[in-house]
XYZ file of C-alpha atoms in Angstrom:
310
model
C 0.000 0.000 0.000
C 2.564 2.558 -1.164
C 2.348 5.635 -3.372
C 4.867 6.427 -6.088
C 5.192 10.116 -6.952
C 7.126 11.019 -10.093
C 8.243 14.561 -10.817
C 10.385 17.563 -10.189
C 11.911 18.728 -6.933
C 13.545 22.134 -6.710
C 14.393 25.068 -4.518
C 11.879 27.915 -4.565
C 13.649 31.254 -4.247
C 10.804 33.458 -2.992
C 10.732 37.243 -3.387
C 7.975 39.319 -1.798
C 7.898 43.086 -2.305
C 11.049 44.753 -0.988
C 12.006 41.810 1.202
C 15.159 39.824 0.518
C 14.807 36.402 -1.121
C 14.202 33.305 0.963
C 14.737 29.716 -0.141
C 12.273 26.862 0.351
C 12.128 23.287 -0.859
C 9.492 23.045 -3.588
C 8.191 21.405 -6.730
C 4.603 20.332 -7.317
C 5.165 16.542 -7.235
C 7.534 16.892 -4.266
C 4.826 18.721 -2.345
C 2.388 15.880 -3.012
C 4.933 13.251 -1.944
C 5.747 15.116 1.266
C 2.084 15.902 1.905
C 1.033 12.255 1.640
C 3.913 11.180 3.869
C 2.927 13.734 6.508
C -0.547 12.205 6.454
C 0.959 8.841 7.319
C 1.067 7.303 3.846
C 4.035 5.276 2.629
C 5.565 7.166 -0.300
C 8.403 6.678 -2.787
C 9.495 9.817 -4.638
C 11.297 9.641 -7.988
C 12.920 12.899 -9.066
C 16.069 14.427 -10.614
C 18.227 16.574 -8.327
C 21.934 17.043 -7.673
C 24.258 16.135 -4.843
C 24.996 19.817 -4.216
C 23.940 21.622 -1.046
C 20.465 22.350 -2.416
C 20.047 18.723 -3.481
C 21.054 17.515 -0.044
C 18.572 19.925 1.488
C 15.788 18.461 -0.666
C 16.820 14.907 0.173
C 16.781 15.636 3.906
C 13.428 17.428 3.609
C 11.801 14.520 1.757
C 13.122 11.897 4.150
C 12.290 13.924 7.260
C 8.654 13.917 6.115
C 8.670 10.130 6.068
C 8.862 9.715 2.278
C 11.638 7.738 0.573
C 13.769 9.173 -2.214
C 14.056 6.569 -4.986
C 17.673 5.480 -5.629
C 19.171 7.302 -8.593
C 17.194 10.501 -7.992
C 20.346 12.504 -7.202
C 21.972 12.246 -10.635
C 21.549 15.826 -11.908
C 24.534 18.117 -12.452
C 22.779 20.809 -10.426
C 19.601 21.044 -8.409
C 16.750 22.928 -10.160
C 15.490 26.281 -8.885
C 12.349 28.349 -9.337
C 12.237 32.077 -8.670
C 8.811 32.730 -7.146
C 7.730 36.385 -7.130
C 4.751 37.082 -4.864
C 2.283 39.904 -5.487
C 0.303 41.798 -2.845
C -2.275 38.993 -2.619
C 0.340 36.284 -2.093
C -0.075 34.822 -5.597
C 3.175 33.587 -7.156
C 4.672 33.800 -10.643
C 7.663 31.603 -11.479
C 10.922 31.687 -13.446
C 12.614 28.280 -13.720
C 16.124 26.864 -14.060
C 15.568 23.124 -14.445
C 16.882 20.085 -16.280
C 14.379 17.204 -16.180
C 15.606 13.686 -16.941
C 14.742 10.160 -15.858
C 16.426 6.846 -16.648
C 15.595 3.247 -15.859
C 12.811 1.683 -13.820
C 12.346 2.764 -10.183
C 13.555 0.228 -7.624
C 10.394 0.387 -5.517
C 7.666 -1.895 -4.243
C 4.562 -2.047 -6.487
C 2.502 1.095 -5.760
C -1.233 1.285 -5.236
C -1.278 4.821 -6.648
C 1.066 6.694 -9.003
C 0.943 10.479 -9.130
C 2.617 12.852 -11.546
C 2.093 16.226 -13.169
C 3.427 19.696 -13.796
C 6.884 20.113 -15.348
C 7.584 16.373 -15.289
C 4.902 15.717 -17.901
C 5.794 18.357 -20.516
C 9.530 19.125 -20.293
C 11.836 17.040 -22.506
C 13.527 14.688 -22.292
C 12.193 13.480 -18.946
C 8.526 13.831 -19.880
C 8.878 10.894 -22.279
C 10.156 8.630 -19.512
C 7.432 9.880 -17.161
C 4.762 8.938 -19.709
C 6.306 5.479 -20.198
C 6.330 4.846 -16.447
C 2.684 5.888 -16.098
C 1.802 3.529 -18.966
C 3.579 0.678 -17.194
C 2.108 1.301 -13.746
C -1.426 1.882 -15.041
C -1.943 -1.885 -15.199
C -1.676 -2.235 -11.430
C -2.145 1.204 -9.856
C -4.517 4.129 -9.791
C -2.980 6.999 -11.751
C -3.523 10.599 -10.648
C -2.534 13.648 -12.666
C -2.296 17.404 -12.145
C -1.200 19.334 -15.285
C -0.235 22.377 -13.142
C 0.809 24.383 -16.210
C 4.051 26.386 -16.080
C 3.871 28.569 -19.242
C 7.384 29.944 -18.690
C 8.805 26.507 -19.515
C 6.608 25.711 -22.524
C 8.022 26.603 -25.948
C 5.564 24.561 -28.035
C 2.016 24.940 -26.722
C 0.451 22.457 -29.151
C 2.973 19.766 -28.226
C 2.378 20.396 -24.524
C -1.388 20.109 -24.972
C -0.929 16.816 -26.841
C 1.197 15.461 -23.994
C -1.409 16.545 -21.459
C -4.079 14.690 -23.456
C -1.984 11.516 -23.289
C -1.800 11.698 -19.507
C -5.525 12.412 -19.319
C -6.210 9.180 -21.189
C -4.157 7.199 -18.643
C -5.333 8.992 -15.519
C -8.035 7.784 -13.143
C -8.156 11.040 -11.162
C -7.385 14.473 -12.593
C -7.132 17.773 -10.770
C -6.529 21.107 -12.510
C -6.950 24.777 -11.665
C -9.182 27.163 -13.562
C -5.968 28.983 -14.524
C -4.678 25.741 -16.107
C -7.885 25.421 -18.088
C -7.684 28.975 -19.403
C -4.233 28.188 -20.784
C -5.215 24.807 -22.216
C -8.492 25.878 -23.869
C -9.534 29.517 -23.380
C -12.561 29.109 -25.687
C -14.434 26.677 -23.426
C -15.827 26.941 -19.905
C -14.468 24.875 -17.006
C -17.655 22.805 -17.091
C -17.203 22.036 -20.790
C -13.542 21.095 -20.420
C -14.208 18.971 -17.339
C -16.920 17.019 -19.166
C -14.647 16.530 -22.187
C -11.806 15.276 -19.981
C -14.116 12.877 -18.157
C -15.040 11.372 -21.522
C -11.357 10.583 -22.179
C -11.276 7.992 -19.404
C -10.764 9.430 -15.877
C -13.263 8.485 -13.183
C -12.950 11.866 -11.450
C -12.039 15.309 -12.764
C -11.783 18.230 -10.339
C -11.245 21.910 -11.116
C -10.110 24.244 -8.346
C -11.129 27.900 -8.500
C -9.335 29.493 -5.557
C -11.789 31.317 -3.355
C -14.571 30.135 -5.671
C -14.279 26.573 -4.404
C -14.060 23.470 -6.552
C -16.053 21.791 -9.302
C -15.882 17.993 -9.573
C -17.381 15.558 -12.059
C -17.792 11.796 -12.087
C -20.051 9.485 -14.084
C -22.797 9.886 -11.470
C -22.906 13.681 -11.693
C -21.376 17.029 -10.799
C -20.695 18.494 -7.372
C -19.552 21.919 -6.236
C -17.751 22.450 -2.942
C -17.188 25.958 -1.521
C -13.754 27.023 -0.341
C -12.985 27.265 3.358
C -12.570 30.846 4.556
C -9.105 31.432 5.998
C -6.609 34.282 6.123
C -4.316 33.642 3.163
C -0.589 34.097 3.759
C 0.324 32.928 0.254
C -0.932 30.408 -2.319
C 2.345 28.513 -2.789
C 1.509 24.805 -2.812
C -2.255 25.279 -2.625
C -3.012 23.072 -5.621
C -0.548 20.428 -4.476
C -2.167 20.365 -1.052
C -5.570 19.929 -2.695
C -4.226 17.020 -4.765
C -2.715 15.482 -1.630
C -5.993 15.713 0.260
C -7.915 14.230 -2.657
C -5.603 11.215 -2.996
C -5.589 10.685 0.776
C -9.372 10.776 1.004
C -9.847 8.301 -1.859
C -7.212 6.097 -0.201
C -9.223 6.132 3.035
C -12.298 5.106 1.024
C -10.362 2.067 -0.272
C -10.737 3.247 -3.874
C -7.091 3.109 -4.967
C -5.377 0.349 -6.951
C -6.256 -1.172 -10.319
C -8.502 -3.759 -8.654
C -10.520 -0.886 -7.165
C -10.948 0.865 -10.529
C -14.591 -0.271 -10.930
C -15.422 1.136 -7.511
C -13.705 4.421 -8.294
C -15.613 4.651 -11.571
C -18.855 4.123 -9.667
C -18.199 6.803 -7.025
C -21.329 8.754 -6.186
C -21.895 12.473 -5.578
C -21.889 12.149 -1.772
C -18.546 10.329 -1.620
C -17.081 12.689 -4.210
C -18.214 15.686 -2.154
C -16.547 14.193 0.923
C -13.279 13.705 -0.950
C -13.284 17.193 -2.470
C -14.120 18.784 0.874
C -11.169 16.978 2.478
C -8.963 18.215 -0.369
C -10.237 21.767 0.077
C -9.498 21.669 3.792
C -5.945 20.466 3.145
C -5.439 23.375 0.754
C -6.977 25.878 3.185
C -4.598 24.856 5.951
C -1.656 25.226 3.566
C -2.490 28.726 2.319
C -2.989 29.908 5.900
C 0.766 29.643 6.500
C 3.810 30.663 4.513
C 5.291 28.459 1.809
C 4.142 24.998 0.782
C 3.842 23.816 4.384
C 1.311 20.999 4.063
C -0.434 19.748 7.227
C 0.246 16.509 9.069
C -2.492 14.051 10.035
C -3.072 15.470 13.495
C -3.470 19.013 12.164
C -5.826 17.918 9.388
C -7.970 15.813 11.695
C -8.183 18.601 14.260
C -9.267 21.094 11.601
C -11.824 18.673 10.195
C -13.494 18.387 13.601
C -13.294 22.115 14.328
C -16.192 24.498 13.920
C -13.797 27.335 13.067
C -13.094 26.269 9.483
C -16.526 26.535 7.844
């Protein structure tokens, strides 16, 4: 009962207003791996970082969360970075310095769920290996996908959209932001895109809309879940926290693994609402503190039983 997360890990160099830069461990897939581990899940994380000081910092961060770095992950010449510039609302824009490569088959126990997304699924040459691994693991594991578009790294939009479509066809659970959807297909509404994606094969497609809550579709229907009202420090890692909470909730419902695929496909509106609400709460706790600081199990459970977060 392990998760395998495939994707980039990097150092976020955060600049806010006139303040000096601060450095934080980041990367969308890394945040999901760490988030699941903090919730008590067994996680293997396959990435591409260096053995420099920043790479060692990432390695220590991942392992201190309880996740395991897959052997061979520290083979990069240098550890990737992302310059995150925050505006007055705490929203971040990014400038990247990253080399994404993967080789070989991960030396891990068979996972019950495989998650990937973001840079790992569109940036060559590693995106090709990521796709091949998802193809291979799809036979035995639930596949979850978050496109988490980074336009600054995309030089061929049509090629990137084609790669996203390939992952959609393999994915069982998809989560995207409304900002992602505007980049992918600005001519259609979130509802139209979500329905089209659901027709490609996923059992669940969820669209997050910041303070506007989340829209989720499954074969049984559509649900809308309002956002929790919290004081936002910044939005770094919000989508990753949502993805973490969604995977964790479906895991608790015993809906992960290829043998559970029929059950996942048959999920009803009530169970889907429960899962999306848990995901929303995980995101709310994350944006209420600085950086991608995802909650542990005790914090999440306490918030879930509290009357404050409504």
